[in-house]
Amino acid sequence: MKFLIASAAVLTVCVTLTGCEPRFFKVHGTISSDGGALGRWDTAPEGCARDPLDKKPIGESATVATFLWQDLRVRERDRKTFPDAPTRLELSRTDKGLSANLETDRTATGTTLDTGDCRTFHLTTAEGKPALAGGKPTLGGMLEMDCTARGSHIEADLRFSGCEF
């Protein structure tokens, strides 16, 4: 009996402190910046989500997908390597097609990238199986971007699956 109680306590601490939940998403590829106001970096997203930031219900939100990176203030070692690396890339549908908001450690309000800033801005998506039985469908697809904003050249070539709500 003591073993079960100890295991439950360890599990609670693990989930609360470190987020030990299983990772269902997969992201392959990178997003990069070649300098300018957004700095020079080349990195793969560490996660993806379908949660809209605009707080609108599912089906009413313009948000399609969001790619996430750990906050660099937590990883001082990476801050020195990539001081302007991304923390969030949110893709949304607009009346003109697609746009993205790219947040970095130094640009918390983000930089807007839309079709007018890009030679290539292509997103394809498909719903997948829920990560958990009875859950909402996950999202997978592909993102290709070649954009210029704030003096920076931003490129992305990502394949992703398992992005959850």
PDB file of N, CA and C in Angstrom, residues 29-122:
ATOM      1  N   GLY A  29      11.397  19.217 -39.463  1.00  0.00           N
ATOM      2  CA  GLY A  29      11.756  20.391 -40.244  1.00  0.00           C
ATOM      3  C   GLY A  29      12.143  21.547 -39.344  1.00  0.00           C
ATOM      4  N   THR A  30      12.442  22.680 -39.969  1.00  0.00           N
ATOM      5  CA  THR A  30      12.902  23.840 -39.210  1.00  0.00           C
ATOM      6  C   THR A  30      12.239  25.114 -39.692  1.00  0.00           C
ATOM      7  N   ILE A  31      12.367  26.132 -38.862  1.00  0.00           N
ATOM      8  CA  ILE A  31      12.045  27.504 -39.235  1.00  0.00           C
ATOM      9  C   ILE A  31      13.320  28.297 -38.936  1.00  0.00           C
ATOM     10  N   SER A  32      13.657  29.235 -39.813  1.00  0.00           N
ATOM     11  CA  SER A  32      14.911  29.961 -39.645  1.00  0.00           C
ATOM     12  C   SER A  32      14.752  31.429 -40.000  1.00  0.00           C
ATOM     13  N   SER A  33      15.656  32.217 -39.465  1.00  0.00           N
ATOM     14  CA  SER A  33      15.762  33.641 -39.787  1.00  0.00           C
ATOM     15  C   SER A  33      17.216  33.913 -40.120  1.00  0.00           C
ATOM     16  N   ASP A  34      17.433  34.714 -41.164  1.00  0.00           N
ATOM     17  CA  ASP A  34      18.822  34.964 -41.571  1.00  0.00           C
ATOM     18  C   ASP A  34      19.359  36.295 -41.070  1.00  0.00           C
ATOM     19  N   GLY A  35      18.708  36.893 -40.093  1.00  0.00           N
ATOM     20  CA  GLY A  35      19.235  38.125 -39.517  1.00  0.00           C
ATOM     21  C   GLY A  35      18.179  39.215 -39.461  1.00  0.00           C
ATOM     22  N   GLY A  36      18.604  40.465 -39.583  1.00  0.00           N
ATOM     23  CA  GLY A  36      17.673  41.584 -39.479  1.00  0.00           C
ATOM     24  C   GLY A  36      17.186  41.741 -38.055  1.00  0.00           C
ATOM     25  N   ALA A  37      16.023  42.361 -37.896  1.00  0.00           N
ATOM     26  CA  ALA A  37      15.486  42.638 -36.562  1.00  0.00           C
ATOM     27  C   ALA A  37      15.143  41.368 -35.790  1.00  0.00           C
ATOM     28  N   LEU A  38      14.921  40.251 -36.494  1.00  0.00           N
ATOM     29  CA  LEU A  38      14.540  39.011 -35.812  1.00  0.00           C
ATOM     30  C   LEU A  38      15.732  38.105 -35.533  1.00  0.00           C
ATOM     31  N   GLY A  39      16.931  38.548 -35.853  1.00  0.00           N
ATOM     32  CA  GLY A  39      18.127  37.781 -35.519  1.00  0.00           C
ATOM     33  C   GLY A  39      18.388  36.627 -36.460  1.00  0.00           C
ATOM     34  N   ARG A  40      19.415  35.874 -36.138  1.00  0.00           N
ATOM     35  CA  ARG A  40      19.834  34.730 -36.948  1.00  0.00           C
ATOM     36  C   ARG A  40      19.652  33.459 -36.117  1.00  0.00           C
ATOM     37  N   TRP A  41      18.819  32.542 -36.599  1.00  0.00           N
ATOM     38  CA  TRP A  41      18.576  31.284 -35.912  1.00  0.00           C
ATOM     39  C   TRP A  41      17.996  30.260 -36.877  1.00  0.00           C
ATOM     40  N   ASP A  42      18.055  28.999 -36.484  1.00  0.00           N
ATOM     41  CA  ASP A  42      17.519  27.876 -37.251  1.00  0.00           C
ATOM     42  C   ASP A  42      17.139  26.816 -36.227  1.00  0.00           C
ATOM     43  N   THR A  43      15.850  26.544 -36.094  1.00  0.00           N
ATOM     44  CA  THR A  43      15.402  25.682 -35.010  1.00  0.00           C
ATOM     45  C   THR A  43      14.127  24.931 -35.389  1.00  0.00           C
ATOM     46  N   ALA A  44      13.920  23.797 -34.776  1.00  0.00           N
ATOM     47  CA  ALA A  44      12.701  23.008 -34.971  1.00  0.00           C
ATOM     48  C   ALA A  44      11.728  23.318 -33.837  1.00  0.00           C
ATOM     49  N   PRO A  45      10.432  23.417 -34.133  1.00  0.00           N
ATOM     50  CA  PRO A  45       9.463  23.612 -33.052  1.00  0.00           C
ATOM     51  C   PRO A  45       9.509  22.457 -32.067  1.00  0.00           C
ATOM     52  N   GLU A  46       9.203  22.767 -30.820  1.00  0.00           N
ATOM     53  CA  GLU A  46       9.203  21.758 -29.766  1.00  0.00           C
ATOM     54  C   GLU A  46       7.807  21.231 -29.482  1.00  0.00           C
ATOM     55  N   GLY A  47       6.807  21.814 -30.125  1.00  0.00           N
ATOM     56  CA  GLY A  47       5.438  21.373 -29.926  1.00  0.00           C
ATOM     57  C   GLY A  47       4.489  22.093 -30.864  1.00  0.00           C
ATOM     58  N   CYS A  48       3.264  21.627 -30.871  1.00  0.00           N
ATOM     59  CA  CYS A  48       2.230  22.270 -31.673  1.00  0.00           C
ATOM     60  C   CYS A  48       0.898  22.115 -30.964  1.00  0.00           C
ATOM     61  N   ALA A  49      -0.034  22.999 -31.288  1.00  0.00           N
ATOM     62  CA  ALA A  49      -1.342  22.986 -30.640  1.00  0.00           C
ATOM     63  C   ALA A  49      -2.399  23.510 -31.591  1.00  0.00           C
ATOM     64  N   ARG A  50      -3.646  23.194 -31.296  1.00  0.00           N
ATOM     65  CA  ARG A  50      -4.772  23.731 -32.050  1.00  0.00           C
ATOM     66  C   ARG A  50      -5.528  24.786 -31.251  1.00  0.00           C
ATOM     67  N   ASP A  51      -5.118  25.056 -30.044  1.00  0.00           N
ATOM     68  CA  ASP A  51      -5.834  26.005 -29.185  1.00  0.00           C
ATOM     69  C   ASP A  51      -5.756  27.411 -29.744  1.00  0.00           C
ATOM     70  N   PRO A  52      -6.901  28.052 -29.967  1.00  0.00           N
ATOM     71  CA  PRO A  52      -6.881  29.441 -30.439  1.00  0.00           C
ATOM     72  C   PRO A  52      -6.605  30.413 -29.303  1.00  0.00           C
ATOM     73  N   LEU A  53      -5.765  31.408 -29.570  1.00  0.00           N
ATOM     74  CA  LEU A  53      -5.473  32.437 -28.574  1.00  0.00           C
ATOM     75  C   LEU A  53      -6.583  33.465 -28.468  1.00  0.00           C
ATOM     76  N   ASP A  54      -7.405  33.587 -29.526  1.00  0.00           N
ATOM     77  CA  ASP A  54      -8.446  34.619 -29.506  1.00  0.00           C
ATOM     78  C   ASP A  54      -9.623  34.243 -28.611  1.00  0.00           C
ATOM     79  N   LYS A  55      -9.567  33.073 -27.977  1.00  0.00           N
ATOM     80  CA  LYS A  55     -10.571  32.605 -27.003  1.00  0.00           C
ATOM     81  C   LYS A  55     -11.944  32.375 -27.616  1.00  0.00           C
ATOM     82  N   LYS A  56     -12.019  32.328 -28.948  1.00  0.00           N
ATOM     83  CA  LYS A  56     -13.302  32.027 -29.598  1.00  0.00           C
ATOM     84  C   LYS A  56     -13.511  30.516 -29.612  1.00  0.00           C
ATOM     85  N   PRO A  57     -14.770  30.085 -29.655  1.00  0.00           N
ATOM     86  CA  PRO A  57     -15.039  28.643 -29.682  1.00  0.00           C
ATOM     87  C   PRO A  57     -14.470  27.989 -30.940  1.00  0.00           C
ATOM     88  N   ILE A  58     -14.237  26.678 -30.834  1.00  0.00           N
ATOM     89  CA  ILE A  58     -13.761  25.918 -31.983  1.00  0.00           C
ATOM     90  C   ILE A  58     -14.748  26.092 -33.129  1.00  0.00           C
ATOM     91  N   GLY A  59     -14.267  26.350 -34.302  1.00  0.00           N
ATOM     92  CA  GLY A  59     -15.114  26.586 -35.459  1.00  0.00           C
ATOM     93  C   GLY A  59     -15.333  28.066 -35.731  1.00  0.00           C
ATOM     94  N   GLU A  60     -15.161  28.906 -34.730  1.00  0.00           N
ATOM     95  CA  GLU A  60     -15.305  30.347 -34.904  1.00  0.00           C
ATOM     96  C   GLU A  60     -13.961  31.061 -34.891  1.00  0.00           C
ATOM     97  N   SER A  61     -12.932  30.397 -34.429  1.00  0.00           N
ATOM     98  CA  SER A  61     -11.618  31.003 -34.346  1.00  0.00           C
ATOM     99  C   SER A  61     -10.935  30.999 -35.708  1.00  0.00           C
ATOM    100  N   ALA A  62     -10.151  32.031 -35.974  1.00  0.00           N
ATOM    101  CA  ALA A  62      -9.360  32.090 -37.200  1.00  0.00           C
ATOM    102  C   ALA A  62      -8.079  31.267 -37.076  1.00  0.00           C
ATOM    103  N   THR A  63      -7.684  30.910 -35.849  1.00  0.00           N
ATOM    104  CA  THR A  63      -6.445  30.169 -35.620  1.00  0.00           C
ATOM    105  C   THR A  63      -6.543  28.771 -36.217  1.00  0.00           C
ATOM    106  N   VAL A  64      -5.520  28.402 -36.987  1.00  0.00           N
ATOM    107  CA  VAL A  64      -5.463  27.068 -37.581  1.00  0.00           C
ATOM    108  C   VAL A  64      -4.550  26.169 -36.761  1.00  0.00           C
ATOM    109  N   ALA A  65      -3.337  26.624 -36.508  1.00  0.00           N
ATOM    110  CA  ALA A  65      -2.353  25.833 -35.756  1.00  0.00           C
ATOM    111  C   ALA A  65      -1.337  26.767 -35.127  1.00  0.00           C
ATOM    112  N   THR A  66      -0.733  26.331 -34.049  1.00  0.00           N
ATOM    113  CA  THR A  66       0.293  27.100 -33.360  1.00  0.00           C
ATOM    114  C   THR A  66       1.483  26.197 -33.083  1.00  0.00           C
ATOM    115  N   PHE A  67       2.677  26.683 -33.407  1.00  0.00           N
ATOM    116  CA  PHE A  67       3.915  25.976 -33.109  1.00  0.00           C
ATOM    117  C   PHE A  67       4.585  26.674 -31.942  1.00  0.00           C
ATOM    118  N   LEU A  68       5.160  25.887 -31.036  1.00  0.00           N
ATOM    119  CA  LEU A  68       5.669  26.420 -29.779  1.00  0.00           C
ATOM    120  C   LEU A  68       7.108  26.001 -29.537  1.00  0.00           C
ATOM    121  N   TRP A  69       7.835  26.873 -28.859  1.00  0.00           N
ATOM    122  CA  TRP A  69       9.190  26.608 -28.384  1.00  0.00           C
ATOM    123  C   TRP A  69       9.226  26.953 -26.912  1.00  0.00           C
ATOM    124  N   GLN A  70      10.094  26.299 -26.157  1.00  0.00           N
ATOM    125  CA  GLN A  70      10.249  26.599 -24.738  1.00  0.00           C
ATOM    126  C   GLN A  70      10.713  28.038 -24.588  1.00  0.00           C
ATOM    127  N   ASP A  71      10.221  28.706 -23.559  1.00  0.00           N
ATOM    128  CA  ASP A  71      10.631  30.073 -23.266  1.00  0.00           C
ATOM    129  C   ASP A  71      12.135  30.086 -23.007  1.00  0.00           C
ATOM    130  N   LEU A  72      12.863  30.868 -23.762  1.00  0.00           N
ATOM    131  CA  LEU A  72      14.316  30.863 -23.665  1.00  0.00           C
ATOM    132  C   LEU A  72      14.834  31.395 -22.335  1.00  0.00           C
ATOM    133  N   ARG A  73      13.998  32.110 -21.589  1.00  0.00           N
ATOM    134  CA  ARG A  73      14.440  32.565 -20.272  1.00  0.00           C
ATOM    135  C   ARG A  73      14.666  31.371 -19.355  1.00  0.00           C
ATOM    136  N   VAL A  74      14.058  30.223 -19.683  1.00  0.00           N
ATOM    137  CA  VAL A  74      14.240  29.012 -18.899  1.00  0.00           C
ATOM    138  C   VAL A  74      15.541  28.319 -19.284  1.00  0.00           C
ATOM    139  N   ARG A  75      15.981  28.531 -20.517  1.00  0.00           N
ATOM    140  CA  ARG A  75      17.177  27.841 -21.029  1.00  0.00           C
ATOM    141  C   ARG A  75      18.256  28.860 -21.352  1.00  0.00           C
ATOM    142  N   GLU A  76      18.935  29.335 -20.349  1.00  0.00           N
ATOM    143  CA  GLU A  76      19.948  30.379 -20.527  1.00  0.00           C
ATOM    144  C   GLU A  76      21.012  29.992 -21.542  1.00  0.00           C
ATOM    145  N   ARG A  77      21.369  28.729 -21.599  1.00  0.00           N
ATOM    146  CA  ARG A  77      22.374  28.257 -22.555  1.00  0.00           C
ATOM    147  C   ARG A  77      21.929  28.588 -23.988  1.00  0.00           C
ATOM    148  N   ASP A  78      20.651  28.344 -24.313  1.00  0.00           N
ATOM    149  CA  ASP A  78      20.153  28.618 -25.657  1.00  0.00           C
ATOM    150  C   ASP A  78      19.996  30.114 -25.917  1.00  0.00           C
ATOM    151  N   ARG A  79      19.738  30.892 -24.877  1.00  0.00           N
ATOM    152  CA  ARG A  79      19.606  32.341 -25.042  1.00  0.00           C
ATOM    153  C   ARG A  79      20.895  32.912 -25.640  1.00  0.00           C
ATOM    154  N   LYS A  80      22.032  32.394 -25.219  1.00  0.00           N
ATOM    155  CA  LYS A  80      23.308  32.897 -25.735  1.00  0.00           C
ATOM    156  C   LYS A  80      23.504  32.493 -27.189  1.00  0.00           C
ATOM    157  N   THR A  81      23.019  31.317 -27.563  1.00  0.00           N
ATOM    158  CA  THR A  81      23.165  30.832 -28.930  1.00  0.00           C
ATOM    159  C   THR A  81      22.168  31.502 -29.863  1.00  0.00           C
ATOM    160  N   PHE A  82      20.904  31.595 -29.445  1.00  0.00           N
ATOM    161  CA  PHE A  82      19.835  32.153 -30.267  1.00  0.00           C
ATOM    162  C   PHE A  82      19.078  33.224 -29.475  1.00  0.00           C
ATOM    163  N   PRO A  83      19.620  34.431 -29.333  1.00  0.00           N
ATOM    164  CA  PRO A  83      18.958  35.426 -28.487  1.00  0.00           C
ATOM    165  C   PRO A  83      17.603  35.877 -29.016  1.00  0.00           C
ATOM    166  N   ASP A  84      17.334  35.687 -30.304  1.00  0.00           N
ATOM    167  CA  ASP A  84      16.059  36.119 -30.874  1.00  0.00           C
ATOM    168  C   ASP A  84      15.222  34.955 -31.373  1.00  0.00           C
ATOM    169  N   ALA A  85      15.534  33.742 -30.944  1.00  0.00           N
ATOM    170  CA  ALA A  85      14.830  32.559 -31.438  1.00  0.00           C
ATOM    171  C   ALA A  85      13.333  32.633 -31.127  1.00  0.00           C
ATOM    172  N   PRO A  86      12.518  31.944 -31.905  1.00  0.00           N
ATOM    173  CA  PRO A  86      11.067  32.024 -31.734  1.00  0.00           C
ATOM    174  C   PRO A  86      10.575  31.353 -30.456  1.00  0.00           C
ATOM    175  N   THR A  87       9.453  31.841 -29.961  1.00  0.00           N
ATOM    176  CA  THR A  87       8.766  31.206 -28.854  1.00  0.00           C
ATOM    177  C   THR A  87       7.398  30.689 -29.295  1.00  0.00           C
ATOM    178  N   ARG A  88       6.837  31.285 -30.360  1.00  0.00           N
ATOM    179  CA  ARG A  88       5.493  30.912 -30.815  1.00  0.00           C
ATOM    180  C   ARG A  88       5.290  31.371 -32.253  1.00  0.00           C
ATOM    181  N   LEU A  89       4.674  30.528 -33.073  1.00  0.00           N
ATOM    182  CA  LEU A  89       4.263  30.870 -34.426  1.00  0.00           C
ATOM    183  C   LEU A  89       2.813  30.454 -34.557  1.00  0.00           C
ATOM    184  N   GLU A  90       1.914  31.430 -34.627  1.00  0.00           N
ATOM    185  CA  GLU A  90       0.479  31.144 -34.718  1.00  0.00           C
ATOM    186  C   GLU A  90      -0.002  31.431 -36.131  1.00  0.00           C
ATOM    187  N   LEU A  91      -0.611  30.427 -36.757  1.00  0.00           N
ATOM    188  CA  LEU A  91      -1.129  30.533 -38.117  1.00  0.00           C
ATOM    189  C   LEU A  91      -2.633  30.756 -38.073  1.00  0.00           C
ATOM    190  N   SER A  92      -3.102  31.739 -38.851  1.00  0.00           N
ATOM    191  CA  SER A  92      -4.522  32.088 -38.858  1.00  0.00           C
ATOM    192  C   SER A  92      -5.019  32.301 -40.275  1.00  0.00           C
ATOM    193  N   ARG A  93      -6.295  32.082 -40.445  1.00  0.00           N
ATOM    194  CA  ARG A  93      -6.943  32.380 -41.726  1.00  0.00           C
ATOM    195  C   ARG A  93      -7.436  33.821 -41.688  1.00  0.00           C
ATOM    196  N   THR A  94      -7.262  34.537 -42.793  1.00  0.00           N
ATOM    197  CA  THR A  94      -7.756  35.911 -42.916  1.00  0.00           C
ATOM    198  C   THR A  94      -8.606  35.988 -44.175  1.00  0.00           C
ATOM    199  N   ASP A  95      -9.213  37.152 -44.409  1.00  0.00           N
ATOM    200  CA  ASP A  95     -10.007  37.315 -45.624  1.00  0.00           C
ATOM    201  C   ASP A  95      -9.129  37.292 -46.880  1.00  0.00           C
ATOM    202  N   LYS A  96      -7.807  37.457 -46.711  1.00  0.00           N
ATOM    203  CA  LYS A  96      -6.870  37.416 -47.837  1.00  0.00           C
ATOM    204  C   LYS A  96      -6.162  36.072 -47.968  1.00  0.00           C
ATOM    205  N   GLY A  97      -6.448  35.125 -47.105  1.00  0.00           N
ATOM    206  CA  GLY A  97      -5.804  33.824 -47.145  1.00  0.00           C
ATOM    207  C   GLY A  97      -5.266  33.432 -45.783  1.00  0.00           C
ATOM    208  N   LEU A  98      -3.943  33.439 -45.652  1.00  0.00           N
ATOM    209  CA  LEU A  98      -3.296  33.051 -44.402  1.00  0.00           C
ATOM    210  C   LEU A  98      -2.415  34.166 -43.874  1.00  0.00           C
ATOM    211  N   SER A  99      -2.210  34.156 -42.585  1.00  0.00           N
ATOM    212  CA  SER A  99      -1.201  35.014 -41.968  1.00  0.00           C
ATOM    213  C   SER A  99      -0.608  34.249 -40.796  1.00  0.00           C
ATOM    214  N   ALA A 100       0.523  34.731 -40.347  1.00  0.00           N
ATOM    215  CA  ALA A 100       1.186  34.123 -39.191  1.00  0.00           C
ATOM    216  C   ALA A 100       1.653  35.239 -38.280  1.00  0.00           C
ATOM    217  N   ASN A 101       1.676  34.964 -36.999  1.00  0.00           N
ATOM    218  CA  ASN A 101       2.253  35.882 -36.027  1.00  0.00           C
ATOM    219  C   ASN A 101       3.424  35.160 -35.380  1.00  0.00           C
ATOM    220  N   LEU A 102       4.631  35.689 -35.586  1.00  0.00           N
ATOM    221  CA  LEU A 102       5.849  35.082 -35.079  1.00  0.00           C
ATOM    222  C   LEU A 102       6.326  35.873 -33.872  1.00  0.00           C
ATOM    223  N   GLU A 103       6.337  35.223 -32.708  1.00  0.00           N
ATOM    224  CA  GLU A 103       6.838  35.838 -31.487  1.00  0.00           C
ATOM    225  C   GLU A 103       8.232  35.298 -31.200  1.00  0.00           C
ATOM    226  N   THR A 104       9.125  36.192 -30.777  1.00  0.00           N
ATOM    227  CA  THR A 104      10.457  35.792 -30.346  1.00  0.00           C
ATOM    228  C   THR A 104      10.651  36.282 -28.913  1.00  0.00           C
ATOM    229  N   ASP A 105      11.780  35.953 -28.344  1.00  0.00           N
ATOM    230  CA  ASP A 105      12.072  36.380 -26.979  1.00  0.00           C
ATOM    231  C   ASP A 105      12.045  37.904 -26.869  1.00  0.00           C
ATOM    232  N   ARG A 106      12.446  38.595 -27.926  1.00  0.00           N
ATOM    233  CA  ARG A 106      12.493  40.065 -27.896  1.00  0.00           C
ATOM    234  C   ARG A 106      11.271  40.732 -28.505  1.00  0.00           C
ATOM    235  N   THR A 107      10.438  39.985 -29.219  1.00  0.00           N
ATOM    236  CA  THR A 107       9.256  40.574 -29.856  1.00  0.00           C
ATOM    237  C   THR A 107       8.000  39.873 -29.353  1.00  0.00           C
ATOM    238  N   ALA A 108       7.705  40.027 -28.089  1.00  0.00           N
ATOM    239  CA  ALA A 108       6.591  39.313 -27.469  1.00  0.00           C
ATOM    240  C   ALA A 108       5.249  39.631 -28.118  1.00  0.00           C
ATOM    241  N   THR A 109       5.085  40.818 -28.699  1.00  0.00           N
ATOM    242  CA  THR A 109       3.832  41.136 -29.378  1.00  0.00           C
ATOM    243  C   THR A 109       3.782  40.496 -30.755  1.00  0.00           C
ATOM    244  N   GLY A 110       4.925  40.079 -31.250  1.00  0.00           N
ATOM    245  CA  GLY A 110       4.967  39.330 -32.488  1.00  0.00           C
ATOM    246  C   GLY A 110       5.193  40.169 -33.725  1.00  0.00           C
ATOM    247  N   THR A 111       5.536  39.476 -34.791  1.00  0.00           N
ATOM    248  CA  THR A 111       5.723  40.055 -36.111  1.00  0.00           C
ATOM    249  C   THR A 111       4.745  39.360 -37.038  1.00  0.00           C
ATOM    250  N   THR A 112       3.945  40.126 -37.745  1.00  0.00           N
ATOM    251  CA  THR A 112       2.962  39.551 -38.653  1.00  0.00           C
ATOM    252  C   THR A 112       3.612  39.206 -39.978  1.00  0.00           C
ATOM    253  N   LEU A 113       3.347  38.001 -40.441  1.00  0.00           N
ATOM    254  CA  LEU A 113       3.765  37.544 -41.757  1.00  0.00           C
ATOM    255  C   LEU A 113       2.489  37.176 -42.505  1.00  0.00           C
ATOM    256  N   ASP A 114       2.249  37.823 -43.635  1.00  0.00           N
ATOM    257  CA  ASP A 114       1.085  37.439 -44.425  1.00  0.00           C
ATOM    258  C   ASP A 114       1.500  37.218 -45.873  1.00  0.00           C
ATOM    259  N   THR A 115       0.552  36.861 -46.700  1.00  0.00           N
ATOM    260  CA  THR A 115       0.876  36.510 -48.080  1.00  0.00           C
ATOM    261  C   THR A 115       1.569  37.644 -48.824  1.00  0.00           C
ATOM    262  N   GLY A 116       1.328  38.888 -48.439  1.00  0.00           N
ATOM    263  CA  GLY A 116       1.981  40.031 -49.076  1.00  0.00           C
ATOM    264  C   GLY A 116       3.467  40.132 -48.758  1.00  0.00           C
ATOM    265  N   ASP A 117       3.904  39.502 -47.662  1.00  0.00           N
ATOM    266  CA  ASP A 117       5.309  39.522 -47.244  1.00  0.00           C
ATOM    267  C   ASP A 117       6.079  38.300 -47.741  1.00  0.00           C
ATOM    268  N   CYS A 118       5.396  37.402 -48.442  1.00  0.00           N
ATOM    269  CA  CYS A 118       5.968  36.084 -48.701  1.00  0.00           C
ATOM    270  C   CYS A 118       5.993  35.714 -50.183  1.00  0.00           C
ATOM    271  N   ARG A 119       7.090  35.079 -50.575  1.00  0.00           N
ATOM    272  CA  ARG A 119       7.152  34.452 -51.899  1.00  0.00           C
ATOM    273  C   ARG A 119       6.387  33.144 -51.871  1.00  0.00           C
ATOM    274  N   THR A 120       6.470  32.456 -50.721  1.00  0.00           N
ATOM    275  CA  THR A 120       5.757  31.192 -50.520  1.00  0.00           C
ATOM    276  C   THR A 120       5.103  31.225 -49.151  1.00  0.00           C
ATOM    277  N   PHE A 121       3.845  30.868 -49.092  1.00  0.00           N
ATOM    278  CA  PHE A 121       3.136  30.719 -47.828  1.00  0.00           C
ATOM    279  C   PHE A 121       2.069  29.668 -48.079  1.00  0.00           C
ATOM    280  N   HIS A 122       2.419  28.435 -47.791  1.00  0.00           N
ATOM    281  CA  HIS A 122       1.549  27.315 -48.124  1.00  0.00           C
ATOM    282  C   HIS A 122       1.340  26.441 -46.895  1.00  0.00           C
TER     283      HIS A 122
END
